[in-house]
Coordinates of C-alpha atoms and ligand atoms in Angstrom, one line a residue:
X1 CA 22.8 41.9 -29.8
X2 CA 24.7 40.1 -32.4
X3 CA 27.3 41.8 -34.5
X4 CA 28.3 41.1 -38.1
X5 CA 31.4 42.2 -40.1
X6 CA 32.5 40.9 -43.5
X7 CA 35.4 41.8 -45.8
X8 CA 36.3 41.2 -49.5
X9 CA 39.5 42.8 -50.7
X10 CA 43.2 42.4 -51.1
X11 CA 44.4 42.6 -47.5
X12 CA 44.4 39.8 -44.9
X13 CA 40.9 39.6 -43.7
X14 CA 41.4 38.1 -40.2
X15 CA 42.7 41.3 -38.5
X16 CA 40.1 43.4 -40.2
X17 CA 37.3 41.1 -39.0
X18 CA 38.7 40.9 -35.5
X19 CA 39.1 44.6 -35.3
X20 CA 35.6 45.2 -36.6
X21 CA 34.2 42.8 -34.1
X22 CA 36.1 44.6 -31.3
X23 CA 34.4 47.8 -32.3
X24 CA 31.0 46.1 -31.7
X25 CA 32.0 44.7 -28.3
X26 CA 30.2 47.6 -26.5
X27 CA 26.9 45.9 -27.6
X28 CA 27.5 42.8 -25.5
X29 CA 28.0 39.3 -26.8
X30 CA 28.7 35.8 -25.5
X31 CA 30.7 34.2 -28.3
X32 CA 32.5 35.0 -31.5
X33 CA 33.8 33.5 -34.7
X34 CA 35.2 34.1 -38.2
X35 CA 35.1 32.2 -41.5
X36 CA 37.8 32.9 -44.1
X37 CA 38.6 31.5 -47.6
X38 CA 42.1 30.1 -47.0
X39 CA 44.1 28.0 -49.4
X40 CA 42.4 24.9 -47.9
X41 CA 38.9 26.3 -48.6
X42 CA 36.4 27.8 -46.3
X43 CA 37.7 27.6 -42.7
X44 CA 35.9 28.5 -39.6
X45 CA 37.2 29.3 -36.1
X46 CA 34.7 30.1 -33.3
X47 CA 34.5 30.0 -29.6
X48 CA 32.3 30.9 -26.7
X49 CA 33.4 33.8 -24.5
X50 CA 35.3 37.0 -25.2
X51 CA 37.0 38.0 -28.4
X52 CA 40.3 37.4 -26.6
X53 CA 39.5 33.7 -26.5
X54 CA 39.0 33.8 -30.3
X55 CA 42.2 35.7 -30.8
X56 CA 43.9 33.1 -28.6
X57 CA 42.8 30.3 -30.8
X58 CA 43.7 32.1 -34.0
X59 CA 47.1 33.2 -32.8
X60 CA 48.5 29.7 -33.1
X61 CA 46.6 28.9 -36.2
X62 CA 45.6 32.0 -38.1
X63 CA 43.1 31.9 -41.0
X64 CA 44.9 33.5 -44.0
X65 CA 42.9 34.8 -46.8
X66 CA 41.4 38.0 -48.2
X67 CA 37.7 37.2 -48.0
X68 CA 35.9 36.5 -44.7
X69 CA 32.9 37.0 -42.4
X70 CA 32.8 37.4 -38.6
X71 CA 30.2 37.5 -35.9
X72 CA 29.7 38.2 -32.2
X73 CA 26.7 36.3 -30.9
X74 CA 24.2 37.3 -28.3
X75 CA 22.4 34.0 -27.7
X76 CA 18.7 33.7 -28.6
X77 CA 18.2 30.1 -29.8
X78 CA 20.4 27.8 -27.8
X79 CA 22.9 28.6 -25.0
X80 CA 26.2 30.3 -25.6
X81 CA 28.6 27.5 -26.7
X82 CA 31.3 26.9 -29.3
X83 CA 29.0 24.9 -31.5
X84 CA 26.2 27.5 -31.3
X85 CA 28.6 30.3 -32.2
X86 CA 28.6 31.7 -35.8
X87 CA 29.6 31.4 -38.6
X88 CA 27.6 28.3 -39.3
X89 CA 28.0 25.9 -42.2
X90 CA 26.2 23.0 -43.9
X91 CA 27.1 19.3 -44.1
X92 CA 29.3 19.8 -47.3
X93 CA 31.2 22.6 -45.5
X94 CA 31.0 24.6 -48.7
X95 CA 28.8 27.4 -47.4
X96 CA 29.1 29.7 -44.4
X97 CA 26.6 32.1 -42.9
X98 CA 26.6 34.8 -40.2
X99 CA 23.1 35.9 -39.1
X100 CA 21.5 38.5 -36.9
X101 CA 17.8 38.1 -36.1
X102 CA 15.4 35.2 -35.6
X103 CA 14.0 32.7 -38.1
X104 CA 10.5 32.1 -36.9
X105 CA 9.9 28.9 -38.9
X106 CA 13.3 27.3 -38.4
X107 CA 12.0 24.3 -36.6
X108 CA 9.7 23.5 -39.5
X109 CA 12.6 24.0 -42.0
X110 CA 14.9 22.0 -39.8
X111 CA 12.5 19.0 -39.7
X112 CA 12.1 19.1 -43.5
X113 CA 15.9 19.2 -44.0
X114 CA 16.4 16.4 -41.4
X115 CA 14.0 14.2 -43.4
X116 CA 16.3 14.8 -46.4
X117 CA 19.2 13.5 -44.4
X118 CA 20.8 16.7 -43.1
X119 CA 22.6 16.5 -39.8
X120 CA 22.6 19.5 -37.5
X121 CA 25.2 20.2 -34.9
X122 CA 23.8 23.3 -33.1
X123 CA 20.6 24.4 -31.5
X124 CA 20.5 27.6 -33.6
X125 CA 18.1 28.8 -36.2
X126 CA 21.1 30.1 -38.2
X127 CA 22.5 26.7 -39.0
X128 CA 19.3 26.0 -40.9
X129 CA 20.0 28.9 -43.2
X130 CA 23.4 27.5 -44.3
X131 CA 21.8 24.1 -45.0
X132 CA 18.9 25.7 -46.9
X133 CA 21.3 27.7 -49.1
X134 CA 23.3 24.6 -49.8
X135 CA 20.1 22.8 -50.9
X136 CA 19.1 25.6 -53.2
X137 CA 22.5 26.0 -54.8
X138 CA 22.6 25.2 -58.5
X139 CA 25.7 27.1 -59.5
X140 CA 24.6 30.7 -58.6
X141 CA 25.0 31.8 -55.0
X142 CA 22.8 34.9 -55.4
X143 CA 19.8 32.8 -56.7
X144 CA 20.4 30.2 -54.0
X145 CA 20.3 32.9 -51.3
X146 CA 17.1 34.4 -52.8
X147 CA 15.4 31.0 -52.9
X148 CA 16.4 30.2 -49.4
X149 CA 15.3 33.6 -48.1
X150 CA 11.9 33.2 -49.7
X151 CA 11.3 30.2 -47.5
X152 CA 12.3 31.9 -44.3
X153 CA 10.0 33.9 -42.0
X154 CA 11.3 36.3 -39.3
X155 CA 14.1 38.8 -39.1
X156 CA 17.5 38.4 -40.7
X157 CA 20.7 40.2 -41.6
X158 CA 22.9 37.8 -43.4
X159 CA 26.5 37.5 -44.6
X160 CA 27.0 34.5 -46.9
X161 CA 30.1 32.9 -48.5
X162 CA 30.5 29.8 -50.6
X163 CA 33.6 28.1 -51.6
X164 CA 32.2 27.6 -55.1
X165 CA 32.3 31.4 -55.7
X166 CA 35.2 32.6 -53.6
X167 CA 35.1 36.1 -55.1
X168 CA 31.7 37.0 -53.9
X169 CA 30.2 38.1 -50.5
X170 CA 26.4 38.1 -50.4
X171 CA 24.5 40.3 -47.9
X172 CA 20.8 40.3 -47.1
X173 CA 18.7 42.5 -44.9
X174 CA 15.2 41.8 -43.6
X175 CA 14.1 43.5 -40.3
X176 CA 17.7 43.4 -38.9
X177 CA 20.1 46.2 -39.8
X178 CA 23.0 45.7 -42.3
X179 CA 25.2 48.2 -44.1
X180 CA 27.7 47.9 -47.0
X181 CA 31.0 49.7 -46.8
X182 CA 32.7 50.8 -50.0
X183 CA 36.5 51.2 -50.3
X184 CA 39.0 51.2 -53.2
X185 CA 39.4 47.5 -54.3
X186 CA 37.7 46.3 -51.1
X187 CA 34.2 46.1 -49.7
X188 CA 32.7 45.5 -46.3
X189 CA 29.5 44.4 -44.7
X190 CA 28.6 45.3 -41.1
X191 CA 25.6 45.3 -38.7
X192 CA 26.8 48.7 -37.4
X193 CA 28.8 51.5 -38.7
X194 CA 31.6 51.4 -35.9
X195 CA 32.7 48.0 -37.2
X196 CA 34.1 49.5 -40.5
X197 CA 34.5 53.2 -39.7
X198 CA 38.2 52.9 -39.6
X199 CA 38.3 51.7 -43.2
X200 CA 35.6 53.6 -45.0
X201 CA 33.0 56.3 -44.4
X202 CA 31.1 55.6 -47.7
X203 CA 28.3 53.3 -47.0
X204 CA 25.0 52.0 -48.5
X205 CA 22.3 51.3 -45.9
X206 CA 20.2 48.3 -46.9
X207 CA 16.5 48.5 -46.4
X208 CA 14.3 45.6 -45.5
X209 CA 14.0 43.2 -48.3
X210 CA 17.2 44.3 -50.0
X211 CA 20.4 42.5 -50.7
X212 CA 23.9 43.2 -52.1
X213 CA 26.4 41.2 -54.0
X214 CA 30.0 42.3 -53.2
X215 CA 33.1 41.7 -55.2
X216 CA 36.4 43.5 -54.6
X217 CA 35.5 46.1 -57.3
X218 CA 31.7 46.2 -57.3
X219 CA 28.6 46.4 -55.2
X220 CA 25.4 45.2 -56.9
X221 CA 22.2 46.2 -55.1
X222 CA 18.9 44.4 -55.6
X223 CA 15.7 43.4 -53.9
X224 CA 15.5 39.9 -52.5
X225 CA 13.3 39.0 -55.5
X226 CA 16.3 39.9 -57.7
X227 CA 15.2 43.3 -59.1
X228 CA 18.2 45.6 -59.5
X229 CA 18.1 48.8 -57.5
X230 CA 20.2 51.9 -57.1
X231 CA 20.6 54.0 -54.0
X232 CA 22.5 57.0 -52.7
X233 CA 25.7 56.5 -50.9
X234 CA 25.8 57.8 -47.4
X235 CA 28.9 59.6 -46.2
X236 CA 29.4 59.1 -42.4
X237 CA 30.9 62.1 -40.6
X238 CA 30.3 60.8 -37.1
X239 CA 33.2 60.0 -34.7
X240 CA 33.4 56.5 -33.3
X241 CA 31.6 57.3 -30.1
X242 CA 28.7 58.8 -32.0
X243 CA 28.6 55.9 -34.3
X244 CA 28.4 53.4 -31.4
X245 CA 25.4 55.2 -30.2
X246 CA 23.8 55.0 -33.7
X247 CA 24.0 58.8 -34.0
X248 CA 22.2 59.5 -30.7
X249 CA 23.9 61.5 -28.0
X250 CA 23.4 58.8 -25.4
X251 CA 22.8 55.0 -25.2
X252 CA 19.6 55.7 -23.2
X253 CA 18.2 57.8 -26.0
X254 CA 19.2 55.2 -28.5
X255 CA 17.6 52.5 -26.4
X256 CA 14.4 54.5 -26.0
X257 CA 14.3 54.7 -29.8
X258 CA 15.0 51.0 -30.2
X259 CA 11.7 50.1 -28.4
X260 CA 9.6 49.6 -31.5
X261 CA 12.1 47.1 -32.7
X262 CA 12.3 45.5 -29.3
X263 CA 8.5 45.1 -29.3
X264 CA 8.5 43.5 -32.7
X265 CA 11.4 41.2 -31.9
X266 CA 9.8 40.1 -28.6
X267 CA 6.5 39.4 -30.3
X268 CA 8.0 37.8 -33.4
X269 CA 7.2 34.1 -33.7
X270 CA 5.0 34.1 -30.6
X271 CA 1.7 34.8 -32.3
X272 CA 0.1 32.2 -34.6
X273 CA 0.2 33.0 -38.3
X274 CA -3.5 33.8 -38.3
X275 CA -3.0 36.2 -35.3
X276 CA -5.6 34.3 -33.2
X277 CA -3.5 32.7 -30.5
X278 CA -0.1 32.9 -28.7
X279 CA 2.5 30.3 -29.2
X280 CA 5.3 29.9 -26.6
X281 CA 7.2 26.8 -27.7
X282 CA 10.0 27.6 -25.3
X283 CA 7.9 26.8 -22.3
X284 CA 8.4 23.3 -20.9
X285 CA 5.3 23.6 -18.8
X286 CA 2.3 22.2 -20.6
X287 CA -1.1 24.0 -20.7
X288 CA -2.3 21.3 -18.3
X289 CA 0.4 22.3 -15.8
X290 CA -0.5 25.9 -16.3
X291 CA -4.1 25.3 -15.5
X292 CA -3.0 23.6 -12.2
X293 CA -1.4 26.8 -10.8
X294 CA -3.8 28.6 -8.5
X295 CA -1.7 31.6 -7.6
X296 CA 1.4 33.5 -8.7
X297 CA 4.2 35.3 -7.0
X298 CA 6.0 37.9 -9.2
X299 CA 9.5 38.7 -7.8
X300 CA 12.0 41.2 -9.1
X301 CA 13.9 44.4 -8.4
X302 CA 13.7 48.0 -9.5
X303 CA 12.3 48.6 -13.0
X304 CA 11.8 44.8 -13.5
X305 CA 9.6 44.9 -10.4
X306 CA 7.6 47.7 -12.0
X307 CA 7.1 45.5 -15.1
X308 CA 6.0 42.8 -12.6
X309 CA 3.3 45.2 -11.2
X310 CA 1.9 45.6 -14.7
X311 CA 2.2 41.8 -15.1
X312 CA 0.1 41.3 -12.0
X313 CA -2.8 43.2 -13.6
X314 CA -2.3 41.4 -16.9
X315 CA -2.4 37.9 -15.5
X316 CA -5.3 38.7 -13.1
X317 CA -7.4 40.3 -15.8
X318 CA -6.6 37.8 -18.6
X319 CA -6.1 34.5 -16.9
X320 CA -8.1 35.3 -13.7
X321 CA -5.4 33.9 -11.4
X322 CA -4.5 35.9 -8.3
X323 CA -1.0 37.4 -8.2
X324 CA 1.2 38.8 -5.4
X325 CA 4.2 40.9 -6.2
X326 CA 7.3 41.2 -4.1
X327 CA 10.6 43.1 -4.3
X328 CA 13.2 40.3 -4.4
X329 CA 15.2 41.6 -1.5
X330 CA 12.2 41.2 0.8
X331 CA 10.7 38.0 -0.6
X332 CA 12.8 35.3 1.0
X333 CA 12.9 37.0 4.4
X334 CA 9.1 37.1 4.8
X335 CA 8.6 33.3 4.7
X336 CA 6.4 33.5 1.6
X337 CA 3.6 30.9 1.5
X338 CA 4.6 28.8 -1.4
X339 CA 2.3 25.9 -2.1
X340 CA 2.7 23.2 -4.9
X341 CA 0.2 25.2 -7.0
X342 CA 2.2 28.5 -6.8
X343 CA 3.9 29.6 -9.9
X344 CA 6.8 32.0 -9.2
X345 CA 7.8 34.4 -11.9
X346 CA 11.1 36.2 -11.7
X347 CA 11.8 39.2 -13.9
X348 CA 15.4 40.4 -14.7
X349 CA 16.9 42.2 -17.6
X350 CA 20.4 41.0 -16.8
X351 CA 19.5 37.6 -15.3
X352 CA 22.3 38.2 -12.8
X353 CA 20.7 40.4 -10.1
X354 CA 21.7 38.8 -6.8
X355 CA 18.4 39.5 -4.9
X356 CA 16.3 38.0 -7.8
X357 CA 18.6 35.0 -8.1
X358 CA 18.3 34.4 -4.3
X359 CA 14.5 34.7 -4.5
X360 CA 14.4 32.2 -7.4
X361 CA 16.5 29.7 -5.4
X362 CA 14.3 30.2 -2.3
X363 CA 11.2 29.6 -4.4
X364 CA 12.6 26.4 -5.8
X365 CA 13.8 25.2 -2.4
X366 CA 10.2 25.6 -1.3
X367 CA 9.1 23.4 -4.2
X368 CA 7.8 26.1 -6.6
X369 CA 8.1 26.0 -10.3
X370 CA 9.9 29.2 -11.5
X371 CA 9.3 31.0 -14.8
X372 CA 11.9 33.6 -15.7
X373 CA 11.4 36.6 -17.9
X374 CA 14.9 37.7 -18.8
X375 CA 16.8 39.4 -21.6
X376 CA 20.0 37.3 -21.4
X377 CA 20.1 33.7 -22.6
X378 CA 22.6 31.8 -20.6
X379 CA 22.4 34.1 -17.6
X380 CA 22.2 32.6 -14.1
X381 CA 18.5 33.3 -13.9
X382 CA 17.8 31.8 -17.3
X383 CA 19.9 28.7 -16.5
X384 CA 18.3 28.0 -13.1
X385 CA 14.7 28.7 -13.8
X386 CA 12.4 25.9 -14.9
X387 CA 10.9 27.8 -17.7
X388 CA 12.2 30.9 -19.5
X389 CA 10.7 33.6 -21.7
X390 CA 13.5 35.6 -23.3
X391 CA 12.8 39.2 -24.1
X392 CA 14.4 40.3 -27.3
X393 CA 15.4 43.8 -26.4
X394 CA 19.0 43.3 -27.3
X395 CA 21.8 44.4 -24.9
X396 CA 20.8 47.4 -22.8
X397 CA 23.9 49.5 -22.0
X398 CA 22.5 52.6 -20.3
X399 CA 22.0 52.0 -16.5
X400 CA 18.5 53.3 -16.7
X401 CA 16.4 50.5 -18.1
X402 CA 14.0 51.4 -20.9
X403 CA 13.6 48.9 -23.7
X404 CA 14.2 46.0 -21.3
X405 CA 11.2 47.2 -19.2
X406 CA 8.9 47.6 -22.2
X407 CA 9.9 44.2 -23.6
X408 CA 9.1 42.7 -20.2
X409 CA 5.6 44.2 -20.6
X410 CA 5.3 42.5 -24.0
X411 CA 6.4 39.2 -22.4
X412 CA 3.7 39.5 -19.7
X413 CA 1.0 40.3 -22.3
X414 CA 2.0 37.2 -24.3
X415 CA 2.2 35.0 -21.2
X416 CA -1.1 36.4 -19.8
X417 CA -2.8 35.6 -23.1
X418 CA -1.3 32.2 -23.3
X419 CA -2.6 31.4 -19.9
X420 CA -6.0 32.9 -20.8
X421 CA -6.1 30.5 -23.7
X422 CA -5.3 27.5 -21.4
X423 CA -7.8 28.6 -18.8
X424 CA -10.5 29.5 -21.4
X425 CA -10.9 32.9 -19.7
X426 CA -10.7 34.7 -23.0
X427 CA -12.2 33.3 -26.2
X428 CA -10.4 33.2 -29.6
X429 CA -11.9 36.5 -30.8
X430 CA -11.0 38.3 -27.7
X431 CA -7.4 37.1 -27.9
X432 CA -7.2 38.0 -31.6
X433 CA -8.4 41.5 -30.7
X434 CA -5.7 42.0 -28.1
X435 CA -3.0 40.6 -30.4
X436 CA -4.0 42.9 -33.2
X437 CA -3.8 45.9 -30.8
X438 CA -0.3 44.6 -29.7
X439 CA 0.9 44.5 -33.3
X440 CA 0.1 48.3 -33.5
X441 CA 2.2 49.2 -30.5
X442 CA 5.5 49.6 -32.3
X443 CA 4.1 52.1 -34.7
X444 CA 2.3 53.9 -31.9
X445 CA 5.6 54.2 -30.0
X446 CA 7.2 55.7 -33.1
X447 CA 4.4 58.4 -33.1
X448 CA 5.3 59.2 -29.5
X449 CA 9.0 59.4 -30.3
X450 CA 8.3 61.8 -33.1
X451 CA 7.1 64.2 -30.4
X452 CA 10.2 64.1 -28.3
X453 CA 10.9 67.8 -28.8
X454 CA 7.6 68.7 -27.0
X455 CA 8.7 66.6 -24.0
X456 CA 12.2 68.3 -24.0
X457 CA 10.6 71.6 -23.3
X458 CA 8.5 70.2 -20.4
X459 CA 11.6 68.4 -19.0
X460 CA 13.5 71.6 -18.9
X461 CA 10.9 73.2 -16.8
X462 CA 10.7 70.2 -14.5
X463 CA 14.4 70.2 -14.1
X464 CA 14.2 73.5 -12.2
X465 CA 12.2 71.9 -9.4
X466 CA 13.5 69.9 -6.4
X467 CA 10.6 67.6 -6.0
X468 CA 7.6 66.3 -8.0
X469 CA 4.9 63.7 -8.0
X470 CA 3.6 61.0 -10.4
X471 CA 0.0 59.9 -9.8
X472 CA -2.2 57.3 -11.4
X473 CA -4.8 54.7 -10.6
X474 CA -5.0 51.1 -11.5
X475 CA -2.4 50.1 -14.1
X476 CA -1.4 53.7 -14.5
X477 CA -0.1 53.7 -10.9
X478 CA 2.3 50.9 -11.9
X479 CA 3.6 53.1 -14.7
X480 CA 3.8 56.1 -12.3
X481 CA 6.1 54.1 -10.2
X482 CA 8.4 53.5 -13.1
X483 CA 8.3 57.1 -14.3
X484 CA 9.3 58.3 -10.8
X485 CA 12.2 55.8 -10.5
X486 CA 13.5 56.8 -13.9
X487 CA 13.5 60.5 -13.0
X488 CA 15.2 59.9 -9.7
X489 CA 17.7 57.6 -11.1
X490 CA 19.2 59.9 -13.8
X491 CA 18.1 63.5 -12.9
X492 CA 18.6 63.1 -9.1
X493 CA 15.3 65.1 -8.6
X494 CA 13.3 63.8 -5.7
X495 CA 10.0 62.4 -6.8
X496 CA 7.3 60.1 -5.5
X497 CA 4.7 58.0 -7.2
X498 CA 1.3 57.8 -5.6
X499 CA -1.9 55.9 -6.2
X500 CA -3.9 59.0 -6.9
X501 CA -6.7 58.2 -4.5
X502 CA -4.1 57.8 -1.7
X503 CA -2.8 61.3 -1.9
X504 CA -5.4 62.8 0.4
X505 CA -4.4 60.3 3.2
X506 CA -1.2 62.2 3.9
X507 CA 1.0 63.2 1.0
X508 CA -1.3 66.0 -0.2
X509 CA 0.3 68.0 2.6
X510 CA 3.4 68.2 0.4
X511 CA 1.6 69.8 -2.6
X512 CA 2.2 73.6 -2.6
X513 CA 2.3 76.4 -5.2
X514 CA 4.1 75.3 -8.4
X515 CA 4.9 71.7 -7.4
X516 CA 4.8 69.6 -10.7
X517 CA 2.5 66.7 -10.8
X518 CA 2.5 64.2 -13.6
X519 CA -0.9 62.6 -13.8
X520 CA -1.4 59.4 -15.8
X521 CA -5.0 59.4 -17.1
X522 CA -5.2 56.6 -19.6
X523 CA -7.8 54.3 -17.9
X524 CA -11.2 55.4 -19.0
X525 CA -13.1 53.8 -16.2
X526 CA -11.0 55.6 -13.7
X527 CA -10.9 58.9 -15.6
X528 CA -13.6 60.7 -13.5
X529 CA -11.8 59.6 -10.3
X530 CA -8.5 60.9 -11.6
X531 CA -10.1 64.2 -12.4
X532 CA -11.2 64.6 -8.8
X533 CA -7.7 63.7 -7.5
X534 CA -6.1 66.2 -9.9
X535 CA -8.5 68.9 -8.7
X536 CA -7.3 68.1 -5.1
X537 CA -3.7 68.9 -6.2
X538 CA -4.6 71.9 -8.3
X539 CA -6.5 73.4 -5.4
X540 CA -3.1 73.4 -3.5
X541 CA -1.3 75.1 -6.4
X542 CA 0.1 72.0 -8.3
X543 CA 1.1 72.4 -11.9
X544 CA -0.3 69.3 -13.6
X545 CA 0.9 67.5 -16.8
X546 CA -1.7 65.0 -17.9
X547 CA -0.6 61.9 -19.9
X548 CA -3.8 61.2 -21.7
X549 CA -5.4 59.2 -24.5
X550 CA -5.6 60.8 -27.9
X551 CA -9.0 62.2 -28.4
X552 CA -9.6 63.3 -24.8
X553 CA -7.6 66.6 -25.1
X554 CA -10.7 68.8 -25.2
X555 CA -12.2 67.3 -22.1
X556 CA -8.9 67.1 -20.1
X557 CA -7.7 70.6 -21.0
X558 CA -10.2 72.1 -18.4
X559 CA -8.4 70.2 -15.6
X560 CA -4.7 70.2 -16.3
X561 CA -2.1 72.8 -17.2
X562 CA -0.4 70.8 -19.9
X563 CA -1.1 67.5 -21.6
X564 CA 0.6 64.9 -23.7
X565 CA -1.5 62.5 -25.7
X566 CA -0.6 58.9 -26.4
X567 CA -2.2 57.0 -29.3
X568 CA -5.3 55.0 -28.3
X569 CA -4.9 51.4 -27.5
X570 CA -6.7 48.9 -25.2
X571 CA -6.6 49.9 -21.6
X572 CA -4.5 47.0 -20.5
X573 CA -1.9 47.8 -23.1
X574 CA -1.4 51.5 -22.3
X575 CA 1.7 51.0 -20.1
X576 CA 3.6 50.0 -23.3
X577 CA 2.9 53.5 -24.6
X578 CA 2.5 55.8 -21.6
X579 CA 5.9 55.0 -20.1
X580 CA 7.6 56.3 -23.2
X581 CA 6.9 60.0 -22.6
X582 CA 8.1 59.5 -19.0
X583 CA 11.3 57.9 -20.2
X584 CA 11.9 60.9 -22.5
X585 CA 11.0 63.4 -19.7
X586 CA 13.7 61.8 -17.4
X587 CA 16.2 61.8 -20.2
X588 CA 15.8 65.4 -21.1
X589 CA 15.6 66.5 -17.4
X590 CA 18.9 64.7 -16.8
X591 CA 20.4 66.3 -19.9
X592 CA 19.2 69.8 -18.8
X593 CA 20.9 69.3 -15.5
X594 CA 24.2 68.2 -17.1
X595 CA 24.3 64.8 -15.5
X596 CA 25.9 61.6 -16.9
X597 CA 22.7 60.2 -18.4
X598 CA 24.1 56.7 -19.2
X599 CA 26.0 56.3 -15.9
X600 CA 24.2 57.9 -13.1
X601 CA 25.9 58.3 -9.8
X602 CA 25.9 55.5 -7.2
X603 CA 24.3 53.0 -9.6
X604 CA 25.5 49.9 -11.5
X605 CA 23.9 48.3 -14.5
X606 CA 23.8 44.9 -12.9
X607 CA 23.6 44.6 -9.2
X608 CA 25.3 41.3 -8.3
X609 CA 25.5 41.9 -4.5
X610 CA 22.6 41.4 -2.1
Ligands
LIG701 O1 18.9 43.2 -14.4 P1 17.7 43.4 -13.6 O2 16.4 43.6 -14.4 O3 17.4 42.3 -12.6 O4 17.9 44.7 -12.7 C1 17.0 45.1 -11.8 C2 17.2 46.5 -11.3 O5 18.5 46.7 -10.8 C3 17.1 47.5 -12.5 O6 15.9 47.3 -13.2 C4 17.2 49.0 -12.0 O7 16.1 49.3 -11.2 C5 17.3 49.9 -13.3 N1 18.6 50.5 -13.3 C6 16.3 50.9 -13.3 O8 16.4 51.7 -14.5

């Protein structure tokens, strides 16, 4: 995810900006840059690649000045490149902007500006912001920023400088985090606390819709409409490691809690304004081409593969096109039948998984069109696929995938609905109904997260067992597979996921007194069947935790030992909620056993060997 740092004070800003950006390196980035007021005016140096590249460029030609902004970019609009890196400027070179987030209507704004004669150098949404501010400038940078922001839709944390008012640094927050650091005769902005922790522990945390005007000696806080506000200063007493994890004990827990934001970011700009259709402007394939595909292969590894299993149900139910799923390491060795009307979908958080990449190449060699769902713009998978849907989960650091998985689910829902629109298998009202339910998901995840303590207790008891089972039917079975993988991966407890109806064909022999069984029971039409399967396990002494829908507690209580209710949503959307308690169970079980949650044994975040 992108990182922002800004400084206004009496010291040289370049080293402060570079050090600040280094403190954000752990979040991942693909390019970096800084803008500083020098004697020559507002000067920018930026480059693709590591911060060391930027330092290399600056070492021969440093930017000297006491006011500046810096940025590390995690590409979303446009590939990682020098020109797409931040800070961006306008055609007069008098304004400079760093930005985290996404401007949904940037293409519209860009077109308007181009009609007025503006020339754009990059493919980014951010460059539009600097042009917009320049257009709105009538001698007051604060007002210009407010007017520009009022025209933008989406998410943005901004740091803005103009050569016309060199003693001001303007900061804005809307759905993308930003903090203000307060020091003696100097002020800072940052996307995250670690960037400025070395200089100050006194900060203001901006809320959505708020902005700040910083001078060396003052911080003026206001809403983006210009109403002055006051807020309490927050004194940070975290150490650097805790600050990197946003106050959480582990990256995994932080990433689990980031899921509501990841859902919102992945959905942002992909629903029409009236909420009645899906828009995926990034797809090069036309609706006509989409209608031409008669079958789908979804290929991926591990957790991404489990997202693919949900994707299978989603595409089949919504677009009514048959889907096969394969683990990537098997796909190309089984001579898959790939016809011109086969669409191959590869799913990969990193976009660098060797097996997935090999499967993608094999599919293309056989003449298939490949759509990639990936979290990393500019990754090998993103570059080589014919079409790409980027998930906007932000960098995932813990080895155990959480927010990347759930963002992949969101991508499948959007794509499935898009295809249903093209095929006419769902009408506008049905699509609007599903989209409305999707918009509630972030808040519903927040409700689940608020009950984390309950799951902690359950996890502690699970951690005393050497083996357990996850069962489910239909789409719940796909989630059971992911719950089981998560538990194995970080707690090292043996577990198996079973289609509940399949237990009696062999595995039931393993159920004995006290064996924990986690039963996913969110699919109403399969509920009765699940109850029968649960009874089979209870009769052999299993201790059952039911993951159920809110409102069915009374009924289910008769059949299970414990239950955890998730908020109600449409049956097809339940995986986006039911996986969250399973992620928390794994996390707390690993914690109870004293394992290295973020770096489990024998595993790597990105598996680049076959
Ligand atoms: O980067 P990818 O999504 O391609 O990675 C695929 C798997 O290696 C990955 O999902 C793995 O299973 C996770 N560590 C599970 O949490």
